[in-house]
Amino acid sequence: MERRRSFPDVLAGGIFILIGGAFVVGSLGYELGTPLRMGPGAFPLLVGAIAAALGLAIVIKGLIAGEVISFGPIPWRAVAVIVLAVLFFGFTVRGLGFVPTAAVTALLTTLASTRVRPLTAVAVAAGLTLASTLIFVVGLQLRIPLWGPWLGF
Amino acid sequence: MELLDNLALGFSTALLVQNVLYCFVGVLLGTAVGVLPGIGPTATVAMLLPITFNFEPVTALIMLAGIYYGAQYGGSTTAILINLPGESSAAVTALDGHEMARQGRAGAALAAAAIGSFIAGTVATVALAVAAPPLARVALQFGAADYFSLVLLGLIVSIALARGSALKALAMIALGVLLGTVGQDIYTGTPRFVFDQRELYGGIDFVSVAVGMFGVAEILRNLENEQTRTAVVSKVKNLWPTREDRRRIVGPILRGTGLGAALGVLPGGGHVLASFTSYAVEKRISKRQQEFGRGAIEGVAGPESANNAAAQTSFIPLLTLGLPAHPVMALMVGAFIVHGITPGPNVITDEPALFWGLIASMWIGNVLLVLLNLPLIGVWVRMLRIPYQVLFPMIILFAAIGTYSLGFNAYDVYAIVFFGILGYVLIKCGCEPAPLLLGFVLGPLLEENLRRALIISRGDASVFLTRPISAVLLALAVAALVVAALPTIRKRREIMFAEEE
């Protein structure tokens, strides 16, 4: 087998080591207990160590004989816009109410595509807001106020 | 006949107006997400799960199940018409199905897929009804140690079937199990890894994990390079297969059904494995081997029957052992629990109407699917013209609303961003998201049974090896691990899955 480095392998392994390690460190703060009566920290400690060990194995394998995976481009604009849109939804839905929150979230999300035209974006956002209001609030009786307290209603 | 009495009970439940209605809604939605590339049944079930909380339990489960097996039907339509599998198990259907469509025989291909799926669905539903009760009786004998070993076996078999590196799949399972430990400890009530946030005491909601990993991450993947979809076959003619075609599809349908029913029970991706195996079998035993890949109707009928049969029998481990074999099944576990029912061997005796109603509804769902897919095929063809620019904002918005409505908790919404990004990066690195979700759902079960078994055995870890059921299951788990790691078998596995993309 030829020797090849694989960036995705190293990155994936690194993530597993990081998260596994974090859980190991965190679980040391809880009682470990005895095998007879395991404390809350024992199981996460064990699994965290396994995850970190597997991560280490993936990193080593990635440095010696990694999988050939093309990492490909990252759609930074889509990542940023979608993260923003969903965080906005979670943050404001209680205060602004369903309709304005859904409208802004939908409009923001449409901008994730690099090909969208402004008029299309507005049309899609309006349509989705109407549809989701009808489906979730009118149809399924979801208990979220249509207009929230921040708007003075 | 006990079976007939049970089925009568099942049909009397499943034929209630609201149950038929939601079965229809389920298979309709399932077909839609199966047809549309870019959104799968896992994300759909996850988004719609909160809505079903207000339903009767049996109605909710009937609808969610309908989405799952409906998607197996819908996936074949896209595979045949535009050579793009809407669902992973339909990938093999695209090989010959799309070739047939290019030769103007799309109608025959769609009909073969639908008829095969219907027969397979019917047979597999009967298999489920026959096999589930005795298995549930066996499962009742299981102690804590046996359950621990069983869950471990389920997790490890799921990686043997997954695509890609076994090492990464194992790490994904461990990560899922770890994330499942967030929240209050079941035995002592100690809050773990909650960073003093009261909202995290109940743990991370699996709906957020599923929506993030399967919904948001998938959208980011699709936005990497946007392209207009290839031209769609506009008119589908000659739906009814010729006498020659009918004669040719009988064998593949029956063999595919048998294979699918058997392989569907395996955790991890039995339906994908079933369709690939069926294709390989049909190609090997066919007298017209050179036709495969150039529009052989056997190459459509067999795999489609196999994946649909597998979709039905993958309910067996869920309903008898409480073990999900597929990410959608993992979400169904959540649906059971929300309605106060613990999935497992007790369902069949405690909730007979629900158990048999769900099984009977699958047959009704299959009838509805044939009606939806053959006469109404034109509607689905038109749906393929919906641009992705409309589709993905809808998924994001509905995902946010759906997760928020779980418990009106903004943390559930933030969690989909976290898991979306984490999932996206991990998928880009060649890690499959399905093992993580299975680990997340089964992790708490693993921990609970491990600790209970050790308490019962007074701290003696050898209990896992001295109890015969547990020892056999652990031996099988080790064997599955060896199989997954062996280079020769892995190479064959890679070849089988290589054609999928």
XYZ file of C-alpha atoms in Angstrom:
654
model
C 0.000 0.000 0.000
C 1.410 3.361 -0.932
C 2.012 5.930 1.749
C -0.300 8.876 1.534
C -1.423 11.508 3.940
C -5.061 12.260 4.243
C -6.157 15.604 5.616
C -9.792 14.519 6.190
C -8.620 11.512 8.220
C -6.431 13.658 10.437
C -9.212 16.208 10.902
C -11.822 13.556 11.742
C -9.440 11.845 14.158
C -8.645 15.186 15.734
C -12.346 15.881 16.325
C -12.810 12.488 17.981
C -9.745 13.006 20.194
C -10.928 16.492 21.143
C -14.489 15.527 22.031
C -13.531 12.198 23.594
C -10.823 13.911 25.608
C -13.204 16.647 26.740
C -15.632 14.041 28.034
C -12.806 12.188 29.809
C -11.677 15.384 31.537
C -15.254 16.305 32.361
C -16.139 12.909 33.778
C -13.156 13.010 36.164
C -15.059 15.763 37.939
C -17.876 13.354 38.780
C -17.846 10.440 41.160
C -16.422 7.321 39.500
C -17.730 4.794 42.029
C -16.844 1.127 42.146
C -17.685 -1.611 39.638
C -20.500 -2.702 41.969
C -22.039 0.736 42.070
C -20.725 2.769 39.163
C -20.812 6.503 39.694
C -22.040 8.994 37.120
C -18.515 9.566 35.817
C -17.498 5.975 35.071
C -19.361 5.271 31.843
C -18.524 8.571 30.092
C -14.893 8.127 31.193
C -14.747 4.699 29.579
C -16.507 5.688 26.344
C -14.609 8.993 26.135
C -11.330 7.102 26.368
C -12.497 4.710 23.644
C -13.513 7.605 21.377
C -10.175 9.357 21.914
C -8.257 6.120 21.278
C -10.178 5.510 18.057
C -9.513 9.122 17.067
C -5.800 8.606 17.651
C -5.889 5.466 15.517
C -7.626 7.390 12.723
C -5.001 10.159 12.874
C -2.133 7.653 12.729
C -3.782 5.799 9.871
C -4.387 9.111 8.118
C -0.697 9.973 8.334
C 0.456 6.603 7.024
C -2.206 5.235 4.718
C -5.197 7.493 4.703
C -8.438 7.182 2.826
C -8.541 9.100 -0.411
C -11.349 11.567 0.135
C -11.677 14.818 -1.717
C -12.578 17.367 0.900
C -14.140 19.697 -1.654
C -15.105 23.331 -1.342
C -16.868 24.746 1.697
C -19.897 26.933 0.966
C -18.927 29.593 3.524
C -21.814 31.821 2.602
C -24.357 29.034 3.110
C -22.784 28.000 6.416
C -22.799 31.550 7.766
C -26.294 32.414 6.578
C -27.920 29.183 7.769
C -26.260 29.372 11.181
C -27.400 32.963 11.514
C -30.939 32.160 10.384
C -31.444 29.285 12.808
C -29.882 31.153 15.739
C -32.131 34.107 14.936
C -35.144 31.822 15.040
C -34.247 30.372 18.420
C -33.410 33.755 19.869
C -36.406 35.767 18.731
C -39.343 33.403 18.296
C -40.578 34.046 21.830
C -40.177 37.797 21.642
C -41.127 38.660 18.080
C -43.767 36.003 17.583
C -44.175 33.378 14.869
C -44.863 35.417 11.752
C -41.976 37.932 11.822
C -39.491 35.294 13.000
C -40.476 32.803 10.314
C -40.345 35.489 7.626
C -36.857 36.689 8.570
C -35.545 33.127 8.999
C -36.893 32.089 5.609
C -35.556 35.198 3.885
C -32.105 34.761 5.428
C -32.035 31.100 4.459
C -32.869 31.747 0.805
C -29.740 33.904 0.654
C -27.615 30.821 1.300
C -27.836 29.978 -2.376
C -25.423 31.958 -4.532
C -27.816 31.937 -7.432
C -30.880 33.410 -5.816
C -32.392 36.598 -7.234
C -33.751 39.142 -4.721
C -37.300 38.930 -6.045
C -37.291 35.131 -5.858
C -35.949 35.291 -2.320
C -38.768 37.575 -1.172
C -41.386 35.481 -2.943
C -40.083 32.235 -1.456
C -39.869 33.752 2.026
C -43.411 35.132 1.817
C -44.788 31.834 0.546
C -43.011 29.817 3.231
C -44.140 32.152 5.992
C -47.739 31.844 4.873
C -47.491 28.081 4.452
C -45.808 27.477 7.808
C -48.298 29.733 9.603
C -51.186 27.836 8.067
C -49.658 24.418 8.733
C -48.236 24.882 12.211
C -50.297 27.570 13.907
C -53.697 27.271 12.211
C -53.607 23.593 11.269
C -51.630 21.998 14.090
C -52.504 24.566 16.763
C -48.927 25.109 17.849
C -49.010 27.408 20.870
C -46.742 30.190 19.633
C -48.211 33.717 19.434
C -48.371 35.057 15.875
C -47.060 38.454 16.975
C -44.811 38.602 20.015
C -44.557 40.937 23.035
C -41.528 42.781 21.603
C -43.814 44.325 19.008
C -46.083 45.861 21.632
C -49.112 43.640 21.052
C -55.980 -19.204 14.599
C -54.344 -16.776 16.941
C -52.632 -14.975 14.087
C -55.926 -14.317 12.322
C -57.502 -12.967 15.506
C -54.532 -10.689 15.970
C -54.667 -9.499 12.390
C -58.388 -8.866 12.736
C -57.650 -6.708 15.766
C -54.928 -4.975 13.786
C -57.137 -4.227 10.802
C -59.979 -2.999 12.982
C -57.505 -0.485 14.451
C -55.755 0.398 11.233
C -59.000 0.902 9.332
C -60.291 3.599 11.680
C -60.831 6.735 9.626
C -58.132 8.843 11.266
C -55.601 6.017 11.047
C -56.179 5.449 7.337
C -56.002 9.205 6.814
C -52.668 9.582 8.604
C -51.335 6.429 6.988
C -52.125 8.134 3.696
C -50.471 11.387 4.841
C -47.434 9.370 5.905
C -46.969 7.450 2.664
C -47.702 10.599 0.655
C -45.007 12.539 2.514
C -42.717 9.539 2.344
C -43.121 9.274 -1.410
C -42.512 13.012 -1.733
C -39.257 12.984 0.228
C -38.245 9.764 -1.479
C -38.775 11.372 -4.875
C -36.996 14.615 -4.012
C -33.245 14.214 -3.867
C -31.626 16.082 -1.004
C -34.089 15.264 1.745
C -34.427 11.815 3.207
C -36.863 10.020 5.477
C -34.682 10.482 8.590
C -34.777 14.271 8.461
C -38.479 14.225 7.582
C -39.465 11.943 10.425
C -37.339 14.019 12.787
C -39.050 17.236 11.716
C -42.545 15.813 11.886
C -42.090 13.918 15.136
C -43.028 16.880 17.350
C -46.277 17.309 15.417
C -47.330 13.762 16.215
C -47.089 14.303 19.967
C -50.749 15.340 20.060
C -51.938 12.269 18.146
C -53.063 8.962 19.549
C -49.918 6.805 19.872
C -51.009 4.300 17.236
C -51.894 7.053 14.765
C -48.543 8.745 15.289
C -46.603 5.524 14.744
C -48.654 4.588 11.679
C -47.867 7.921 10.073
C -44.151 7.836 10.916
C -43.836 4.264 9.647
C -45.618 5.323 6.458
C -43.012 8.011 5.838
C -40.262 5.440 6.179
C -41.496 2.785 3.783
C -43.102 5.363 1.502
C -39.654 6.841 0.953
C -38.394 3.464 -0.252
C -41.050 3.564 -2.983
C -40.476 7.183 -3.944
C -36.721 6.784 -4.198
C -37.075 4.445 -7.140
C -39.054 6.979 -9.203
C -36.216 9.503 -9.142
C -33.639 6.798 -9.723
C -35.453 5.594 -12.828
C -36.409 8.955 -14.292
C -33.363 11.130 -13.654
C -30.690 8.653 -12.602
C -30.432 10.228 -9.153
C -31.378 8.008 -6.246
C -33.715 9.857 -3.887
C -32.914 7.288 -1.203
C -29.649 5.390 -0.809
C -31.184 1.966 -1.344
C -32.543 3.088 -4.728
C -29.024 3.607 -6.071
C -28.894 0.146 -7.574
C -32.292 0.657 -9.212
C -30.814 3.543 -11.182
C -28.388 1.214 -12.972
C -30.966 -0.567 -15.090
C -34.019 1.544 -14.353
C -32.609 4.709 -15.848
C -31.287 2.770 -18.812
C -34.829 1.499 -19.434
C -36.155 5.057 -19.176
C -33.665 6.192 -21.805
C -34.933 3.461 -24.085
C -38.471 4.781 -23.631
C -39.481 2.031 -21.226
C -39.750 4.181 -18.091
C -43.358 3.038 -17.666
C -42.430 -0.619 -17.517
C -39.582 0.090 -15.106
C -41.824 2.092 -12.763
C -44.492 -0.585 -12.907
C -41.982 -3.350 -12.184
C -40.695 -1.368 -9.201
C -44.185 -0.687 -7.869
C -45.547 -4.202 -8.356
C -42.388 -5.727 -6.893
C -42.522 -3.384 -3.927
C -46.166 -4.180 -3.304
C -45.708 -7.951 -3.365
C -42.594 -7.654 -1.218
C -44.340 -5.352 1.224
C -47.253 -7.748 1.567
C -45.102 -10.822 2.111
C -42.773 -9.026 4.516
C -45.700 -7.702 6.541
C -46.910 -11.272 7.004
C -43.364 -12.305 7.928
C -43.322 -9.541 10.525
C -46.654 -10.675 11.952
C -45.502 -14.295 12.160
C -41.966 -13.720 13.450
C -42.521 -10.949 15.964
C -44.531 -12.724 18.710
C -42.145 -15.669 19.252
C -39.147 -13.338 19.177
C -40.775 -11.085 21.733
C -41.305 -14.115 23.985
C -37.614 -14.950 23.722
C -36.698 -11.353 24.436
C -38.683 -11.431 27.665
C -36.116 -13.896 29.044
C -33.353 -11.337 28.608
C -31.660 -9.986 31.708
C -29.686 -6.770 32.044
C -26.392 -8.412 31.026
C -28.007 -9.958 27.945
C -29.484 -6.615 26.942
C -26.124 -4.937 27.273
C -24.543 -7.525 24.985
C -27.448 -7.316 22.560
C -27.175 -3.532 22.248
C -23.421 -3.834 21.793
C -23.952 -6.440 19.082
C -26.505 -4.217 17.350
C -24.111 -1.277 17.333
C -21.208 -3.311 16.003
C -23.230 -5.055 13.293
C -24.394 -1.632 12.148
C -20.801 -0.665 11.320
C -20.152 -3.903 9.487
C -22.927 -2.866 7.125
C -22.105 0.832 6.901
C -20.183 2.276 4.022
C -16.654 3.538 4.452
C -14.038 3.044 7.139
C -14.994 0.740 10.022
C -12.675 2.669 12.329
C -14.516 5.915 11.681
C -17.896 4.239 12.087
C -16.795 2.883 15.473
C -15.620 6.327 16.518
C -18.949 7.809 15.400
C -20.797 5.293 17.581
C -18.608 6.199 20.565
C -19.262 9.886 19.910
C -22.999 9.247 19.769
C -22.912 7.287 23.026
C -20.956 10.122 24.648
C -23.425 12.761 23.521
C -26.167 10.558 24.923
C -24.668 10.868 28.410
C -25.349 14.619 28.555
C -28.051 15.361 31.099
C -29.034 13.918 34.450
C -27.565 10.562 35.396
C -30.362 7.974 35.676
C -29.127 6.384 38.903
C -27.888 9.313 40.969
C -29.574 12.291 39.307
C -26.226 14.067 38.992
C -26.343 16.483 36.053
C -23.501 15.608 33.663
C -21.828 17.884 31.082
C -24.566 20.488 31.326
C -22.355 23.570 31.890
C -24.823 24.769 34.518
C -27.497 25.242 31.873
C -30.825 24.099 33.265
C -32.124 23.540 29.719
C -29.594 20.733 29.240
C -30.646 18.723 32.316
C -33.065 16.656 30.246
C -30.281 15.793 27.831
C -29.853 16.684 24.190
C -32.987 15.950 22.223
C -32.419 13.280 19.587
C -34.652 15.198 17.185
C -32.105 18.023 17.194
C -29.294 15.554 16.559
C -31.166 13.908 13.690
C -32.332 17.159 12.090
C -28.834 18.622 12.355
C -26.941 15.583 11.104
C -29.357 14.523 8.391
C -31.098 17.790 7.478
C -28.790 20.765 7.907
C -25.568 18.915 7.090
C -27.130 17.479 3.941
C -28.249 20.935 2.781
C -24.736 22.285 3.252
C -23.428 19.364 1.199
C -25.868 20.156 -1.582
C -25.010 23.858 -1.584
C -21.337 23.059 -2.207
C -21.861 23.027 -5.909
C -25.238 24.107 -7.094
C -26.322 22.828 -10.418
C -29.556 22.675 -12.263
C -31.065 19.243 -12.328
C -30.857 17.326 -15.550
C -33.825 17.259 -17.848
C -36.736 15.210 -16.639
C -38.510 12.627 -18.701
C -41.698 14.499 -19.385
C -44.260 11.866 -20.236
C -44.427 8.362 -18.876
C -46.255 6.029 -21.210
C -47.137 2.334 -21.366
C -47.265 1.755 -17.649
C -48.572 -1.758 -17.848
C -45.699 -4.186 -18.477
C -45.935 -6.525 -21.457
C -46.540 -10.240 -21.034
C -42.837 -10.835 -21.614
C -41.959 -8.348 -18.886
C -44.436 -9.861 -16.461
C -42.950 -13.282 -16.998
C -39.433 -11.945 -16.450
C -40.121 -10.143 -13.183
C -41.829 -12.958 -11.242
C -38.601 -14.712 -10.213
C -36.646 -11.591 -9.266
C -39.559 -10.271 -7.208
C -39.872 -13.485 -5.208
C -36.128 -13.864 -4.668
C -35.768 -10.170 -3.824
C -38.582 -10.440 -1.300
C -36.938 -13.364 0.461
C -33.522 -11.727 0.563
C -34.914 -8.408 1.689
C -37.095 -9.901 4.414
C -34.088 -11.741 5.841
C -31.501 -8.945 5.552
C -33.851 -6.190 6.722
C -33.607 -7.487 10.280
C -29.909 -6.594 10.451
C -29.124 -3.271 12.080
C -27.418 -0.480 10.224
C -28.489 -0.581 6.621
C -30.175 -3.861 5.868
C -32.293 -2.347 3.112
C -29.284 -1.016 1.222
C -27.474 -4.315 1.560
C -30.622 -6.168 0.474
C -31.007 -4.253 -2.775
C -27.342 -4.652 -3.678
C -27.372 -8.359 -2.878
C -30.537 -8.915 -4.877
C -29.004 -7.185 -7.893
C -25.880 -9.324 -7.634
C -27.960 -12.504 -7.351
C -30.178 -11.638 -10.318
C -27.167 -10.804 -12.443
C -25.449 -14.046 -11.564
C -28.332 -16.393 -12.259
C -29.739 -14.559 -15.285
C -29.476 -16.103 -18.731
C -29.185 -12.599 -20.168
C -26.217 -11.340 -18.161
C -25.124 -8.969 -20.906
C -28.410 -7.076 -20.590
C -27.680 -6.014 -16.993
C -26.653 -2.384 -16.930
C -28.318 -1.913 -20.301
C -31.910 -1.957 -19.166
C -32.730 -5.385 -17.755
C -36.113 -5.316 -16.048
C -34.910 -7.990 -13.590
C -32.368 -5.458 -12.310
C -35.237 -3.184 -11.305
C -37.784 -5.674 -9.996
C -35.391 -7.634 -7.755
C -33.669 -4.827 -5.839
C -36.861 -2.800 -5.464
C -38.657 -5.809 -3.975
C -35.693 -6.463 -1.718
C -35.464 -2.958 -0.292
C -39.166 -2.733 0.331
C -39.298 -6.113 2.048
C -36.355 -5.022 4.179
C -38.108 -1.766 5.068
C -40.957 -3.781 6.596
C -38.899 -6.400 8.408
C -36.581 -3.782 9.892
C -39.470 -3.174 12.285
C -38.906 -6.637 13.786
C -35.955 -5.717 16.038
C -37.716 -2.508 17.054
C -41.000 -4.129 18.004
C -39.577 -7.231 19.671
C -36.335 -6.062 21.274
C -36.696 -2.306 21.326
C -33.571 -2.078 19.184
C -33.647 0.341 16.253
C -32.074 -1.017 13.059
C -32.100 2.259 11.157
C -31.922 5.950 12.099
C -35.641 6.261 11.348
C -36.305 3.391 13.754
C -34.256 5.256 16.349
C -36.644 8.164 15.952
C -39.565 5.770 16.280
C -38.128 4.698 19.646
C -38.435 8.324 20.637
C -42.022 8.401 19.395
C -42.856 5.355 21.521
C -41.261 6.870 24.611
C -43.000 10.226 24.191
C -46.305 8.368 24.265
C -45.301 6.562 27.424
C -44.654 3.192 25.787
C -41.285 1.503 26.151
C -40.493 -0.208 22.848
C -39.563 -3.830 23.420
C -41.009 -7.248 24.074
C -43.778 -5.906 26.281
C -45.454 -3.868 23.548
C -47.086 -6.924 22.034
C -48.839 -7.915 25.271
C -49.399 -4.479 26.811
C -50.536 -2.683 23.668
C -51.878 -5.366 21.318
C -54.082 -2.927 19.397
C -51.107 -0.660 18.753
C -48.794 -3.502 17.798
C -51.145 -5.238 15.392
C -52.626 -1.964 14.178
C -49.175 -0.787 13.132
C -48.498 -4.032 11.271
C -51.886 -4.006 9.535
C -51.388 -0.364 8.580
C -48.245 -1.324 6.693
C -50.254 -3.465 4.354
C -52.830 -0.709 3.891
C -49.950 1.689 3.315
C -48.580 -0.564 0.599
C -51.938 -0.587 -1.176
C -52.069 3.202 -0.953
C -48.535 3.409 -2.306
C -49.364 1.421 -5.424
C -52.303 3.738 -6.055
C -50.134 6.788 -5.405
C -47.254 5.635 -7.529
C -48.834 4.209 -10.638
C -51.870 6.303 -11.636
C -50.437 9.475 -10.114
C -46.925 9.156 -11.447
C -47.338 12.386 -13.412
C -47.670 14.397 -10.205
C -44.330 13.118 -8.926
C -42.653 13.801 -12.239
C -43.856 17.383 -12.007
C -42.635 17.616 -8.410
C -39.108 16.937 -9.607
C -39.209 20.378 -11.205
C -39.383 22.151 -7.812
C -36.116 24.095 -7.668
C -33.780 23.408 -4.765
C -33.807 27.110 -3.940
C -37.356 26.715 -2.693
C -36.816 23.363 -1.097
C -33.910 24.003 1.232
C -35.283 27.159 2.933
C -38.434 25.148 3.566
C -36.437 22.353 5.207
C -34.491 24.794 7.393
C -37.588 26.719 8.475
C -39.643 23.604 9.191
C -36.692 22.090 11.053
C -36.412 25.157 13.277
C -40.157 25.250 13.964
C -40.314 21.499 14.529
C -37.467 21.378 17.023
C -38.720 24.474 18.835
C -42.162 22.942 19.244
C -40.591 19.913 20.994
C -40.563 21.740 24.300
C -40.547 25.462 23.418
C -36.879 25.392 24.292
C -34.513 27.553 22.230
C -31.615 25.232 23.114
C -33.152 22.519 20.955
C -33.001 24.953 18.030
C -29.409 25.980 18.738
C -28.504 22.307 18.929
C -29.458 21.730 15.277
C -26.871 24.339 14.262
C -24.224 22.653 16.384
C -24.998 19.185 15.047
C -25.433 20.494 11.527
C -21.922 21.918 11.484
C -20.382 18.972 13.338
C -22.149 16.543 11.032
C -21.144 18.477 7.944
C -17.457 18.475 8.872
C -17.515 14.791 9.853
C -19.392 13.752 6.696
C -16.848 15.684 4.635
C -14.137 13.675 6.385
C -15.753 10.426 5.321
C -17.724 9.620 8.489
C -21.286 8.369 8.095
C -23.838 10.058 10.367
C -26.080 6.997 10.900
C -23.834 5.189 13.449
C -23.674 8.345 15.554
C -27.452 8.581 15.783
C -27.777 4.882 16.636
C -25.099 5.300 19.301
C -26.877 8.338 20.662
C -30.188 6.510 21.024
C -28.735 3.227 22.268
C -26.044 4.760 24.513
C -28.296 5.362 27.526
C -29.647 1.810 27.170
C -26.073 0.501 27.098
C -25.119 2.403 30.232
C -28.279 1.537 32.137
C -27.968 -2.193 31.471
C -24.230 -2.237 32.124
C -24.699 -0.662 35.528
C -27.762 -2.723 36.393
C -26.022 -5.965 35.390
C -23.061 -5.095 37.591
C -25.303 -4.237 40.523
C -27.146 -7.553 40.162
C -23.883 -9.515 39.894
C -22.389 -7.610 42.853
C -19.717 -5.988 40.741
C -18.559 -9.161 39.040
C -17.865 -8.281 35.395
C -17.637 -11.926 34.351
C -21.436 -12.063 34.358
C -21.355 -11.004 30.701
C -19.474 -14.186 29.849
C -21.134 -16.641 32.208
C -24.714 -15.964 31.134
C -25.150 -18.060 27.970
C -27.295 -15.589 25.984
C -24.930 -12.745 26.752
C -21.846 -14.816 25.938
C -23.233 -15.862 22.544
C -24.194 -12.279 21.686
C -20.768 -10.986 22.688
C -19.085 -13.695 20.612
C -21.201 -12.612 17.634
C -20.214 -8.992 18.269
C -16.528 -9.921 18.242
C -17.059 -11.910 15.041
C -18.803 -8.934 13.415
C -15.920 -6.711 14.457
C -13.386 -9.094 12.912
C -15.428 -9.307 9.716
C -15.634 -5.517 9.490
C -11.889 -5.206 9.961
C -10.729 -8.002 7.666
C -9.183 -6.482 4.548
C -10.548 -8.962 1.994
C -14.130 -8.639 3.108
C -13.772 -4.908 3.418
C -12.605 -4.687 -0.144
C -15.682 -6.534 -1.364
C -17.826 -4.287 0.766
C -16.241 -1.226 -0.811
C -16.884 -2.553 -4.297
C -20.496 -3.168 -3.419
C -20.977 0.294 -2.051
C -18.791 2.033 -4.600
C -21.546 2.023 -7.186
C -23.835 3.785 -4.784
C -22.620 7.295 -5.522
